[in-house]
XYZ file of C-alpha atoms in Angstrom:
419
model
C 68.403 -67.659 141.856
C 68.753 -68.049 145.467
C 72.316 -68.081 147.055
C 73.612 -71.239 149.026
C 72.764 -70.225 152.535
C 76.782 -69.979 154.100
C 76.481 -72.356 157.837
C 77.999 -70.331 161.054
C 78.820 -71.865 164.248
C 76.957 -70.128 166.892
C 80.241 -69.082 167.965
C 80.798 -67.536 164.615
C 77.694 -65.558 164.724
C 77.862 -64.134 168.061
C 81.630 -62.813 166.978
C 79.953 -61.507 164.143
C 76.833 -59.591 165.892
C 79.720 -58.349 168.513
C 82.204 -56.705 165.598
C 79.353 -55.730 163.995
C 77.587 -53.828 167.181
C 81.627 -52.254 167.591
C 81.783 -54.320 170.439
C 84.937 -56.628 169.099
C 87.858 -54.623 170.393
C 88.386 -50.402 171.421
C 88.848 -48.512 168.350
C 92.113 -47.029 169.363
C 94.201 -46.123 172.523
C 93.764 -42.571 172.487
C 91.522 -40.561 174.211
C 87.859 -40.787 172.239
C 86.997 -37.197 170.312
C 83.321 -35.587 170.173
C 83.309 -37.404 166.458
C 84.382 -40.656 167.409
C 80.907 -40.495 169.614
C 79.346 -39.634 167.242
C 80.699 -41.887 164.550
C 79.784 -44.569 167.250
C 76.417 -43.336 167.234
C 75.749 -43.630 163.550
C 76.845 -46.797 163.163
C 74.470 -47.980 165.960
C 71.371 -46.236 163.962
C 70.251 -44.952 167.967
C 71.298 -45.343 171.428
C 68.244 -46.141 173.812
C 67.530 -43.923 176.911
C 66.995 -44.208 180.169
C 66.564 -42.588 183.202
C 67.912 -45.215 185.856
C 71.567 -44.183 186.689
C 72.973 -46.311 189.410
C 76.611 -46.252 187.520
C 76.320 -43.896 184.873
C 72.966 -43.254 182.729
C 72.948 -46.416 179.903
C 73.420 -44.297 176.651
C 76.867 -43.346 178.978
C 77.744 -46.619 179.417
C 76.508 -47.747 176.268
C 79.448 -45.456 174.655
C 82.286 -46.240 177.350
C 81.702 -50.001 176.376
C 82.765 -49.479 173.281
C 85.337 -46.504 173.371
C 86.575 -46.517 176.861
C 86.674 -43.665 179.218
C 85.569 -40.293 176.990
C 84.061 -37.359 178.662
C 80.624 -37.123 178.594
C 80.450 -33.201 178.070
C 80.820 -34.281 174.909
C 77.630 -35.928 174.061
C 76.021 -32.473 175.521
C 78.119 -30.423 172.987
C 77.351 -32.827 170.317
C 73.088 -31.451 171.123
C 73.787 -27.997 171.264
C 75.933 -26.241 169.381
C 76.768 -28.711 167.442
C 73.119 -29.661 166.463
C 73.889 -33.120 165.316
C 72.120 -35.438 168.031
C 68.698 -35.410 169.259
C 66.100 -37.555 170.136
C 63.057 -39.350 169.053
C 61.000 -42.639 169.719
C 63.676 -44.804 167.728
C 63.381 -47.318 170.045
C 61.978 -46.523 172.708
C 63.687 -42.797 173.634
C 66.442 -43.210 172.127
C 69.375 -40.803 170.959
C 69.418 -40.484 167.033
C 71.732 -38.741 164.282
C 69.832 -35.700 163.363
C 69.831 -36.719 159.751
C 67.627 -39.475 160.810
C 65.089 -37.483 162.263
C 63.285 -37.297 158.856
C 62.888 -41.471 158.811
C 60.259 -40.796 161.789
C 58.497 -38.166 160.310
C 55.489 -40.383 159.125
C 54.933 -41.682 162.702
C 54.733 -37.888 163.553
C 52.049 -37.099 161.215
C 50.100 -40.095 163.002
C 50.420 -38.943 165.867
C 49.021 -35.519 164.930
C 46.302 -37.100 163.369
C 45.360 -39.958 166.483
C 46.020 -38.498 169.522
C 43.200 -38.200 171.675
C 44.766 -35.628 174.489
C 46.168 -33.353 172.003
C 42.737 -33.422 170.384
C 40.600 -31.825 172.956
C 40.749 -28.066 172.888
C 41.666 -27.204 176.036
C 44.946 -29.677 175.859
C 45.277 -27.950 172.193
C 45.022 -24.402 173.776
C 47.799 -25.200 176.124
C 50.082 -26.824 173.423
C 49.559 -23.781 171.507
C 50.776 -21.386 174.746
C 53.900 -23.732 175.029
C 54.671 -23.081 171.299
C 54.396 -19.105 171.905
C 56.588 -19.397 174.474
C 59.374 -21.207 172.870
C 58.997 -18.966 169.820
C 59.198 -16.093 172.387
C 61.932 -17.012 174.321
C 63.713 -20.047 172.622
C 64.605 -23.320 173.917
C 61.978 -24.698 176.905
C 61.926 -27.451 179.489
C 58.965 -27.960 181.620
C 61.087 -26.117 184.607
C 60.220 -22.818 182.678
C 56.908 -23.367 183.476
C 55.165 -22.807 187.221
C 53.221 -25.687 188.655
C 49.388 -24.875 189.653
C 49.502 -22.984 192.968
C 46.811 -25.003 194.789
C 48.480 -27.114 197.195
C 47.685 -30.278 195.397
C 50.376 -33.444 195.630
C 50.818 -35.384 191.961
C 49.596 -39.061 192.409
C 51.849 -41.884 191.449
C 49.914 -42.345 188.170
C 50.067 -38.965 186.861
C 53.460 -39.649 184.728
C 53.520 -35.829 183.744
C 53.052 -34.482 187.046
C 50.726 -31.447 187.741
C 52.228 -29.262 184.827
C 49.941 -29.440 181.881
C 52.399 -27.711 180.087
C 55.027 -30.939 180.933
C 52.474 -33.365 178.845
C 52.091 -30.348 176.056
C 55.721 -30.363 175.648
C 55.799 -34.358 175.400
C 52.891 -34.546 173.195
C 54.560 -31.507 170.819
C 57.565 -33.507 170.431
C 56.296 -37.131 169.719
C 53.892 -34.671 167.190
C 57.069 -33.049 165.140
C 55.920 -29.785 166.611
C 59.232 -29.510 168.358
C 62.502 -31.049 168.586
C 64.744 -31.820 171.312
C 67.308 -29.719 171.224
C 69.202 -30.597 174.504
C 69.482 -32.567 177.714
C 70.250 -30.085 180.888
C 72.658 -30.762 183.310
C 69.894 -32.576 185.696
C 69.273 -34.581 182.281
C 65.493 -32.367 181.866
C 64.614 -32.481 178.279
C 65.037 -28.934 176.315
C 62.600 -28.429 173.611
C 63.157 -25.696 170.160
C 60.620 -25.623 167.178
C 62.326 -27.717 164.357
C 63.869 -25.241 161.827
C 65.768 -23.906 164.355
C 67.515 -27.019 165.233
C 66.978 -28.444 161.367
C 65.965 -26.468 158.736
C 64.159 -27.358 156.515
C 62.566 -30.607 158.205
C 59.176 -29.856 157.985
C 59.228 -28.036 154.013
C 61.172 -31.045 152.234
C 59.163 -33.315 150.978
C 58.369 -36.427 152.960
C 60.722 -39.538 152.441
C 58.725 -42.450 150.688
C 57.171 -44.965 152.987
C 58.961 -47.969 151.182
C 62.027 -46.093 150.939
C 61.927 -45.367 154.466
C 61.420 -48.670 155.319
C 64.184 -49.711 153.313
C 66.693 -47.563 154.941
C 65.532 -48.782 158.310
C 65.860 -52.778 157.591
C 69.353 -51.596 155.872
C 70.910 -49.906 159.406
C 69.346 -52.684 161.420
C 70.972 -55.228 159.420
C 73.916 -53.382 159.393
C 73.945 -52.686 163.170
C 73.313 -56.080 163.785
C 75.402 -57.992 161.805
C 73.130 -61.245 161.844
C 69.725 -61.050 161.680
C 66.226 -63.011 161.319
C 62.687 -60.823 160.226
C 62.397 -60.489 164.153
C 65.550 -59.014 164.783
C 65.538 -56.575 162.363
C 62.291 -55.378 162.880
C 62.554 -55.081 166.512
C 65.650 -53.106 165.893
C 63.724 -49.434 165.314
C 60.755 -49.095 167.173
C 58.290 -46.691 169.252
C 58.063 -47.803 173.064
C 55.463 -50.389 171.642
C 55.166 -51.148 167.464
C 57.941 -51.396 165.138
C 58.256 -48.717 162.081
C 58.828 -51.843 160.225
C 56.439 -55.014 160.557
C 58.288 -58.972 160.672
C 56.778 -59.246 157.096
C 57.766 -56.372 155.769
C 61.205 -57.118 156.699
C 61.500 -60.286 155.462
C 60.396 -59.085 151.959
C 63.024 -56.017 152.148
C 66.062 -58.447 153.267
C 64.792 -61.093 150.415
C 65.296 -58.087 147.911
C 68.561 -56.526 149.490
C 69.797 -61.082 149.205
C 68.995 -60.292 145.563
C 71.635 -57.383 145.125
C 74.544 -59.266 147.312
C 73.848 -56.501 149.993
C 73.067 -59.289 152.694
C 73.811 -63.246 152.823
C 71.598 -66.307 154.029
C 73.235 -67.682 157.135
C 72.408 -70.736 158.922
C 73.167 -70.671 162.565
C 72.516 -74.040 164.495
C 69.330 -73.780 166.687
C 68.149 -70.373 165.532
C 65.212 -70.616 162.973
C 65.421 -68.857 160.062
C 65.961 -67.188 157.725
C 68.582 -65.575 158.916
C 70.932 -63.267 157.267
C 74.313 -61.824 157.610
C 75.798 -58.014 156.331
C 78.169 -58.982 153.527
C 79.943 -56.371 154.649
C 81.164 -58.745 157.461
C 81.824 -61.783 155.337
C 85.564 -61.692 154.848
C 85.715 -62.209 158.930
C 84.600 -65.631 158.823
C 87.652 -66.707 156.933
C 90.085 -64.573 159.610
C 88.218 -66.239 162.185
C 88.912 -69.819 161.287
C 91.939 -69.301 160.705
C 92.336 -67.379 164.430
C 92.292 -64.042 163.497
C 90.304 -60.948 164.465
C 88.230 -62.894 166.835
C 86.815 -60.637 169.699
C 89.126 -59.994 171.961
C 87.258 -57.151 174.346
C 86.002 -57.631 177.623
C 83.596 -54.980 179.070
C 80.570 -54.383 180.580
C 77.252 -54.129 179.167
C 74.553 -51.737 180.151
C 70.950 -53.975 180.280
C 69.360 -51.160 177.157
C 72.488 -52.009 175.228
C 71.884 -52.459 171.124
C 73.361 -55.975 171.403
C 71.031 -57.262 174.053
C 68.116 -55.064 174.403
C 65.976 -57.667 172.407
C 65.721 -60.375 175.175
C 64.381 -62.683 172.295
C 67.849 -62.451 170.577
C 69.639 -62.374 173.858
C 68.762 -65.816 174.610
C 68.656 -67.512 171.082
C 72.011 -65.620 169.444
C 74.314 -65.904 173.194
C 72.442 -68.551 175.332
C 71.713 -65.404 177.844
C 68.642 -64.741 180.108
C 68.081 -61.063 181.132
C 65.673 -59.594 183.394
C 66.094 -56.143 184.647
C 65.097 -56.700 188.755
C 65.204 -52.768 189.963
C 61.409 -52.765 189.144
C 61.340 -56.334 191.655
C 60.702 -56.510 195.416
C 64.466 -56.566 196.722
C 63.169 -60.309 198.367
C 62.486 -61.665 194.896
C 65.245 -60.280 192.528
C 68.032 -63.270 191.676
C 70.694 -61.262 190.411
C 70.367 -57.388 191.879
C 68.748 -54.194 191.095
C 70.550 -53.157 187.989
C 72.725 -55.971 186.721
C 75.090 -54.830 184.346
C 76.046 -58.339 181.462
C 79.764 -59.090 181.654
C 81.126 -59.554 177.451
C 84.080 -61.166 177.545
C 85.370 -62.222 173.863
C 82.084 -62.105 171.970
C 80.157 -64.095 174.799
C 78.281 -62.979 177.881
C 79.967 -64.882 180.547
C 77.794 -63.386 183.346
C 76.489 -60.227 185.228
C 77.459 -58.202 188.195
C 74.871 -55.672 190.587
C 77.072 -52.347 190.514
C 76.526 -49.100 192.978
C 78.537 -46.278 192.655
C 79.352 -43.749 195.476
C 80.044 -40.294 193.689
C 81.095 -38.249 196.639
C 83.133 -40.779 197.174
C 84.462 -42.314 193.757
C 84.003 -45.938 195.226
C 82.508 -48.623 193.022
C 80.950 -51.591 195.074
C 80.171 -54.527 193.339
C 77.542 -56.238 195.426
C 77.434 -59.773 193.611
C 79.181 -61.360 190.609
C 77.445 -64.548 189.065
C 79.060 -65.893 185.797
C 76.792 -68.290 184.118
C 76.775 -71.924 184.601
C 78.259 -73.525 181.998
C 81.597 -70.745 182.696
C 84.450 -72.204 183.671
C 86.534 -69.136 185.476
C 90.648 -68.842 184.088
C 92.838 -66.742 185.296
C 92.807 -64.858 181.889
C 89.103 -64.061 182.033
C 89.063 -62.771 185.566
C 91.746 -60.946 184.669
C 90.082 -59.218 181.928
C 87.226 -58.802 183.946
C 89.248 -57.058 186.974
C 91.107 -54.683 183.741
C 87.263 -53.770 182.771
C 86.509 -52.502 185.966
C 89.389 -50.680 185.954
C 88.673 -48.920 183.267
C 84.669 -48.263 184.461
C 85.623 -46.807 187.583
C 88.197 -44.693 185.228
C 85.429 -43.480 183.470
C 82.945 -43.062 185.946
C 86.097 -40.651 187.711
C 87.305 -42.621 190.057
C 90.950 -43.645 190.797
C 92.962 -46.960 190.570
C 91.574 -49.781 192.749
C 89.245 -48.029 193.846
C 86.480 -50.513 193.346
C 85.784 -53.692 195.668
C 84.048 -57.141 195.406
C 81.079 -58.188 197.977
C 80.171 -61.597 196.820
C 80.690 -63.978 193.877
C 79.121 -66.955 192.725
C 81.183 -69.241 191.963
C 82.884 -67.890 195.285
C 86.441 -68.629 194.129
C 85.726 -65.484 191.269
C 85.966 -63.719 194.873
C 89.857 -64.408 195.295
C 90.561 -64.305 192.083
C 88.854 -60.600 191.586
C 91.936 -57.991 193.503
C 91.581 -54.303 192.407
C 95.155 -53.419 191.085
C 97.332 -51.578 193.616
């Protein structure tokens, strides 16, 4: 018997994606641990990558949105020694728990058994000296190795560079051969063989394909909060294909409807089906009766879980995002690296940060709040308090942050750095 699909006002639903994405309100006032990061990151099922880092790099800011100012030594310790983080093509490069790790491991066998490059012997011959060396000497990054001594300049298509050994170590750890182990203080990648970082990883046996695939629709749901077939298989995916096709995750949510894990939703002009994580229903009733709505205001960076899919952006929060750094500075609309303003479950707007470091000055060179925002007092309020507590992060001091231009330009008066 199918359940009465429960109707959400789109206002109800973006609250809902926001709480569940941890994105509602801070956690708590002190001072976030190691395993509050990592709690953060396990609920979020990854935390894309990226290597643009005009404020601080996104999985950074990423965490800061939703904990506040933490030190980010701690992600590093969290890698090595403490072995519990590392990477893989979750979506996109993306940080993962390292008892996920295993849910990718059919997508590594593919790879071993498809790849062109690593196919022809001379490619294999140098993927095989890279593994020597790491077994020799432990954990690698392509900085171990010397680049060929003939004067030649890399062209701007050769990604890897002139290193063969930097595309043997990329192709060895999209293959399961290796596994990141740690990011370097110029944020290289650092390569071990797998059972030194997890035992065992290659021996066990593999995990089911449709049990895998039911464990990835569950923490996208999850993660989520609301979500169509789309959504949820968009959620986990290689730079390109999903582990988990539209179709297949429609049938998995149909069956986890079945056992009360998830509810049909109805959300006015989003086609469905969409569902919701029961987990989340008792909010609805708090929130019509005023309670335990969002209440955070922060800053979101553009690989963020809650927008990254532009789709969703647009149809869940009524928000267009382009990321402009790749767009001739004449052309881009908003700025190079536009980071969305959330300001009680809705994305109000956008601002183009740049951060001196030697300096611990934060410049925000233009502020546009969407067009159907109506600026308060209260909300540029919050929005001045969330700077604050970026430029806390980022280690700057109080104030120390300044407005250039604003559309509407009355946001410019109303924006003052506290004293």
């Amino acid at each position: 018997m199918t359940a009465i699909e429960l109707m959400l006002s789109r206002d109800e639903a973006r609250w809902l994606a926001v709480t569940a994405s941890g994105l509602d309100r801070r956690p708590f006032r002190r001072k976030p641990t190691a395993l509050d990061i990592l709690n953060t990151i396990r609920k979020l099922g990854s935390v894309q990558l990226d290597t643009i880092s005009v404020v601080s790099r996104s999985h950074e800011t990423v965490l800061w949105s939703r904990l506040g100012p933490y030190d980010p030594a701690l992600i590093s310790a969290l890698y090595d020694p403490g072995l519990v983080l590392t990477e893989y093509l979750a979506h996109a490069a993306a940080i993962v728990p390292i008892e996920s790790l295993p849910l990718f491991r059919g997508y590594m066998e593919r790879a071993r058994r498809s790849s062109e490059w690593s196919a022809e012997p001379a490619n294999r011959a140098v993927m095989d000296r890279v593994l020597e060396r790491i077994a020799a000497d432990g954990p690698t990054a392509s900085r171990h190795f010397d680049r060929p001594d003939d004067g030649r300049r890399a062209e701007q298509w050769e990604w890897y560079g002139l290193k063969p050994e930097r595309r043997a170590l990329d192709a060895l750890w999209v293959r399961g051969e290796t596994v990141l182990r740690q990011r370097d203080r110029g944020f290289a990648r650092v390569f071990d063989l797998p059972h030194r970082v997890m035992p065992g990883f290659w021996e066990a046996d593999p995990i089911p394909d449709d049990v895998r695939d039911a464990m990835l629709v569950r923490k996208a749901i999850s993660a989520l909060g609301v979500g169509t077939p789309m959504w949820v298989s968009d959620y986990f995916r290689t730079g390109g294909p999903s582990y988990v096709s539209s179709a297949r995750s429609r049938e998995l949510l149909q069956t986890m409807e079945t056992r009360g894990e998830i509810l049909p939703v109805s959300v006015p002009g989003i086609k469905g089906p969409i569902w919701l994580d029961a987990t989340l229903a008792p909010y609805i009733d708090d929130y019509r009766k005023g309670r335990l709505r969002p209440s955070l205001t922060t800053l979101l960076s553009p690989f963020d879980n809650l927008i990254w899919n532009r789709d969703r952006g647009e149809q869940l929060f009524d928000f267009t995002y382009r990321l402009e750094c790749y767009t001739p500075q004449p052309k881009r609309v908003y700025g190079y690296y536009t980071l969305p303003i959330l300001y009680r479950g809705r994305i109000v707007g956008r601002l183009d940060p740049s951060y001196d470091r030697r300096q611990r000055f934060l410049t925000i060179k233009s502020i546009h709040l969407e067009p159907w925002v109506r600026p308060s007092a209260a909300m540029i309020s919050a929005i001045s308090q969330a700077l604050e507590d970026l430029v806390h992060f980022l280690g700057g001091n109080q104030g120390s942050w300044t407005v250039l231009r604003a559309n509407p330009p009355l946001v410019l008066q109303m924006l003052t750095p506290v004293d």
